[in-house]
């Protein structure tokens, strides 16, 4: 008998948790909403959702001491998946209208406004998967649903590089005004700029791929 992986969605006030929970359940997970450090630490996977402004999300995460919870999981090789602004806050900083907010600093880079004539970027865009991606296995070139005005335009792998102990992150890309980071896979830390839970069959497959790595 297969035991469903236990997934905790971090409860810090983000507004897109119900759709993510339902999508993960359809992919075979048991899903819980919690901000309890013990439950967060014990889960097979932690999802960090995010909608709205970078600064507001960071303020809410820090109020829950979420940075320490995420660090603890990653130090133990325990999976974390960020979604939308949940990807953005993993970078060093976010620059919104000239106001720079410090992020969680898991990856180098600054989240900035997309250089597009019309914002937000809202709708379906094709994602070009990194070679060897497990998250996007079987999904290279598929369209996923985006809702954002900001993104990271630089590759975290270019600055982090690769050492004898750690592989460089795998970065997947999409385009809106310019190429921007659509997803990053970095050991136990994975994140997407797009919303898998709103991306139909492609999003369901992505969640299945992620759960298979736990």
GROMACS .gro file of C-alpha atoms in nm:
model
  214
    1UNK     CA    1   0.000   0.000   0.000
    2UNK     CA    2   0.142   0.339  -0.104
    3UNK     CA    3   0.156   0.604   0.167
    4UNK     CA    4   0.068   0.952   0.043
    5UNK     CA    5   0.348   1.203   0.104
    6UNK     CA    6   0.263   1.459   0.373
    7UNK     CA    7   0.283   1.813   0.236
    8UNK     CA    8   0.255   2.123   0.452
    9UNK     CA    9   0.156   2.450   0.286
   10UNK     CA   10   0.307   2.729   0.492
   11UNK     CA   11   0.028   2.927   0.655
   12UNK     CA   12   0.137   3.291   0.670
   13UNK     CA   13  -0.162   3.466   0.509
   14UNK     CA   14  -0.100   3.403   0.139
   15UNK     CA   15  -0.417   3.394  -0.066
   16UNK     CA   16  -0.365   3.106  -0.310
   17UNK     CA   17  -0.347   2.811  -0.073
   18UNK     CA   18  -0.678   2.638  -0.147
   19UNK     CA   19  -0.615   2.584  -0.517
   20UNK     CA   20  -0.261   2.463  -0.446
   21UNK     CA   21  -0.388   2.224  -0.178
   22UNK     CA   22  -0.651   2.076  -0.408
   23UNK     CA   23  -0.401   2.034  -0.692
   24UNK     CA   24  -0.152   1.857  -0.464
   25UNK     CA   25  -0.423   1.629  -0.331
   26UNK     CA   26  -0.519   1.534  -0.686
   27UNK     CA   27  -0.153   1.451  -0.747
   28UNK     CA   28  -0.160   1.208  -0.454
   29UNK     CA   29  -0.046   1.406  -0.150
   30UNK     CA   30  -0.194   1.450   0.195
   31UNK     CA   31  -0.198   1.827   0.243
   32UNK     CA   32  -0.203   2.034   0.561
   33UNK     CA   33  -0.201   2.410   0.618
   34UNK     CA   34   0.026   2.502   0.909
   35UNK     CA   35   0.274   2.750   1.052
   36UNK     CA   36   0.378   2.519   1.336
   37UNK     CA   37   0.758   2.470   1.325
   38UNK     CA   38   0.736   2.105   1.429
   39UNK     CA   39   0.483   2.022   1.157
   40UNK     CA   40   0.681   2.219   0.900
   41UNK     CA   41   0.999   2.031   0.994
   42UNK     CA   42   0.834   1.687   0.991
   43UNK     CA   43   0.656   1.716   0.655
   44UNK     CA   44   0.784   1.529   0.350
   45UNK     CA   45   0.756   1.853   0.154
   46UNK     CA   46   0.692   2.220   0.235
   47UNK     CA   47   0.517   2.452  -0.011
   48UNK     CA   48   0.578   2.827   0.020
   49UNK     CA   49   0.303   3.005  -0.176
   50UNK     CA   50   0.304   3.374  -0.253
   51UNK     CA   51   0.085   3.637  -0.412
   52UNK     CA   52   0.113   4.015  -0.410
   53UNK     CA   53   0.413   4.236  -0.340
   54UNK     CA   54   0.760   4.107  -0.256
   55UNK     CA   55   0.790   4.336   0.048
   56UNK     CA   56   0.451   4.235   0.190
   57UNK     CA   57   0.526   3.864   0.149
   58UNK     CA   58   0.865   3.903   0.317
   59UNK     CA   59   0.709   4.093   0.607
   60UNK     CA   60   0.452   3.818   0.658
   61UNK     CA   61   0.713   3.542   0.631
   62UNK     CA   62   0.942   3.710   0.883
   63UNK     CA   63   0.652   3.757   1.125
   64UNK     CA   64   0.612   3.378   1.124
   65UNK     CA   65   0.989   3.320   1.149
   66UNK     CA   66   0.953   3.131   0.825
   67UNK     CA   67   1.310   3.198   0.715
   68UNK     CA   68   1.441   2.986   1.000
   69UNK     CA   69   1.191   2.708   0.925
   70UNK     CA   70   1.294   2.702   0.559
   71UNK     CA   71   1.664   2.707   0.648
   72UNK     CA   72   1.618   2.419   0.889
   73UNK     CA   73   1.451   2.207   0.624
   74UNK     CA   74   1.710   2.284   0.358
   75UNK     CA   75   1.997   2.213   0.596
   76UNK     CA   76   1.851   1.866   0.647
   77UNK     CA   77   1.797   1.810   0.275
   78UNK     CA   78   1.419   1.835   0.315
   79UNK     CA   79   1.219   1.948   0.013
   80UNK     CA   80   1.081   2.301  -0.022
   81UNK     CA   81   0.874   2.424  -0.318
   82UNK     CA   82   0.813   2.797  -0.370
   83UNK     CA   83   0.535   2.924  -0.597
   84UNK     CA   84   0.517   3.268  -0.765
   85UNK     CA   85   0.633   3.522  -0.504
   86UNK     CA   86   0.741   3.211  -0.314
   87UNK     CA   87   1.009   3.182  -0.583
   88UNK     CA   88   1.093   3.552  -0.580
   89UNK     CA   89   1.167   3.572  -0.207
   90UNK     CA   90   1.430   3.298  -0.242
   91UNK     CA   91   1.651   3.553  -0.417
   92UNK     CA   92   1.871   3.808  -0.240
   93UNK     CA   93   1.639   4.103  -0.289
   94UNK     CA   94   1.339   4.251  -0.463
   95UNK     CA   95   1.326   4.599  -0.618
   96UNK     CA   96   0.972   4.733  -0.648
   97UNK     CA   97   0.946   5.093  -0.771
   98UNK     CA   98   1.291   5.171  -0.636
   99UNK     CA   99   1.222   5.021  -0.292
  100UNK     CA  100   1.466   4.735  -0.229
  101UNK     CA  101   1.362   4.461   0.014
  102UNK     CA  102   1.596   4.190   0.139
  103UNK     CA  103   1.485   3.838   0.045
  104UNK     CA  104   1.570   3.502   0.198
  105UNK     CA  105   1.899   3.493   0.010
  106UNK     CA  106   1.899   3.132  -0.103
  107UNK     CA  107   2.004   3.241  -0.452
  108UNK     CA  108   2.195   3.541  -0.586
  109UNK     CA  109   1.995   3.792  -0.787
  110UNK     CA  110   1.742   4.071  -0.760
  111UNK     CA  111   1.376   4.053  -0.860
  112UNK     CA  112   1.289   4.354  -1.076
  113UNK     CA  113   1.008   4.479  -1.297
  114UNK     CA  114   0.970   4.289  -1.623
  115UNK     CA  115   1.079   4.506  -1.920
  116UNK     CA  116   0.746   4.472  -2.100
  117UNK     CA  117   0.514   4.738  -2.244
  118UNK     CA  118   0.213   4.589  -2.065
  119UNK     CA  119   0.204   4.460  -1.709
  120UNK     CA  120   0.116   4.241  -1.537
  121UNK     CA  121   0.216   3.938  -1.736
  122UNK     CA  122  -0.109   3.748  -1.700
  123UNK     CA  123  -0.182   3.431  -1.892
  124UNK     CA  124  -0.015   3.130  -2.049
  125UNK     CA  125   0.349   3.125  -2.157
  126UNK     CA  126   0.577   2.852  -2.280
  127UNK     CA  127   0.844   2.729  -2.039
  128UNK     CA  128   1.178   2.603  -2.169
  129UNK     CA  129   1.300   2.339  -1.927
  130UNK     CA  130   1.659   2.310  -1.813
  131UNK     CA  131   1.843   2.007  -1.942
  132UNK     CA  132   1.806   1.728  -1.687
  133UNK     CA  133   1.511   1.890  -1.510
  134UNK     CA  134   1.315   1.644  -1.296
  135UNK     CA  135   1.049   1.900  -1.212
  136UNK     CA  136   0.969   1.962  -1.578
  137UNK     CA  137   1.038   1.612  -1.706
  138UNK     CA  138   0.808   1.554  -2.000
  139UNK     CA  139   0.699   1.920  -1.991
  140UNK     CA  140   0.962   2.106  -2.194
  141UNK     CA  141   0.786   2.364  -2.409
  142UNK     CA  142   0.453   2.329  -2.228
  143UNK     CA  143   0.253   2.640  -2.139
  144UNK     CA  144   0.199   2.737  -1.775
  145UNK     CA  145  -0.011   3.010  -1.615
  146UNK     CA  146   0.163   3.326  -1.494
  147UNK     CA  147   0.039   3.630  -1.302
  148UNK     CA  148   0.323   3.870  -1.217
  149UNK     CA  149   0.484   4.203  -1.295
  150UNK     CA  150   0.825   4.122  -1.149
  151UNK     CA  151   1.079   3.849  -1.208
  152UNK     CA  152   1.446   3.759  -1.196
  153UNK     CA  153   1.626   3.820  -1.525
  154UNK     CA  154   1.960   3.667  -1.420
  155UNK     CA  155   2.057   3.302  -1.384
  156UNK     CA  156   2.138   3.202  -1.023
  157UNK     CA  157   2.354   2.921  -1.159
  158UNK     CA  158   2.588   3.174  -1.320
  159UNK     CA  159   2.686   3.318  -0.982
  160UNK     CA  160   2.660   3.009  -0.762
  161UNK     CA  161   2.850   2.786  -1.004
  162UNK     CA  162   2.924   2.421  -0.929
  163UNK     CA  163   3.153   2.272  -0.668
  164UNK     CA  164   3.266   1.923  -0.576
  165UNK     CA  165   2.992   1.914  -0.312
  166UNK     CA  166   2.702   2.088  -0.483
  167UNK     CA  167   2.558   2.089  -0.833
  168UNK     CA  168   2.475   2.423  -0.989
  169UNK     CA  169   2.103   2.504  -0.991
  170UNK     CA  170   1.898   2.406  -1.293
  171UNK     CA  171   1.723   2.714  -1.431
  172UNK     CA  172   1.423   2.700  -1.665
  173UNK     CA  173   1.311   3.007  -1.858
  174UNK     CA  174   1.010   3.185  -2.004
  175UNK     CA  175   0.981   3.508  -2.202
  176UNK     CA  176   0.773   3.824  -2.156
  177UNK     CA  177   0.950   4.140  -2.265
  178UNK     CA  178   1.273   3.953  -2.187
  179UNK     CA  179   1.381   3.609  -2.075
  180UNK     CA  180   1.310   3.558  -1.704
  181UNK     CA  181   1.352   3.275  -1.455
  182UNK     CA  182   1.047   3.047  -1.471
  183UNK     CA  183   1.173   2.775  -1.236
  184UNK     CA  184   1.481   2.678  -1.036
  185UNK     CA  185   1.583   2.336  -0.905
  186UNK     CA  186   1.859   2.350  -0.646
  187UNK     CA  187   1.888   2.032  -0.442
  188UNK     CA  188   1.599   2.026  -0.194
  189UNK     CA  189   1.493   2.379  -0.292
  190UNK     CA  190   1.267   2.410  -0.595
  191UNK     CA  191   1.049   2.701  -0.706
  192UNK     CA  192   0.833   2.819  -0.994
  193UNK     CA  193   0.738   3.169  -1.103
  194UNK     CA  194   0.423   3.031  -1.264
  195UNK     CA  195   0.125   2.878  -1.083
  196UNK     CA  196   0.120   2.498  -1.130
  197UNK     CA  197  -0.214   2.482  -0.949
  198UNK     CA  198  -0.371   2.697  -1.222
  199UNK     CA  199  -0.193   2.530  -1.513
  200UNK     CA  200  -0.424   2.239  -1.592
  201UNK     CA  201  -0.274   1.905  -1.692
  202UNK     CA  202   0.079   2.047  -1.719
  203UNK     CA  203   0.059   2.175  -1.362
  204UNK     CA  204  -0.075   1.842  -1.238
  205UNK     CA  205   0.214   1.662  -1.406
  206UNK     CA  206   0.461   1.905  -1.248
  207UNK     CA  207   0.322   1.835  -0.900
  208UNK     CA  208   0.341   1.461  -0.970
  209UNK     CA  209   0.704   1.504  -1.076
  210UNK     CA  210   0.786   1.700  -0.759
  211UNK     CA  211   0.616   1.450  -0.529
  212UNK     CA  212   0.815   1.171  -0.693
  213UNK     CA  213   1.140   1.337  -0.579
  214UNK     CA  214   1.047   1.332  -0.209
   0.00000   0.00000   0.00000
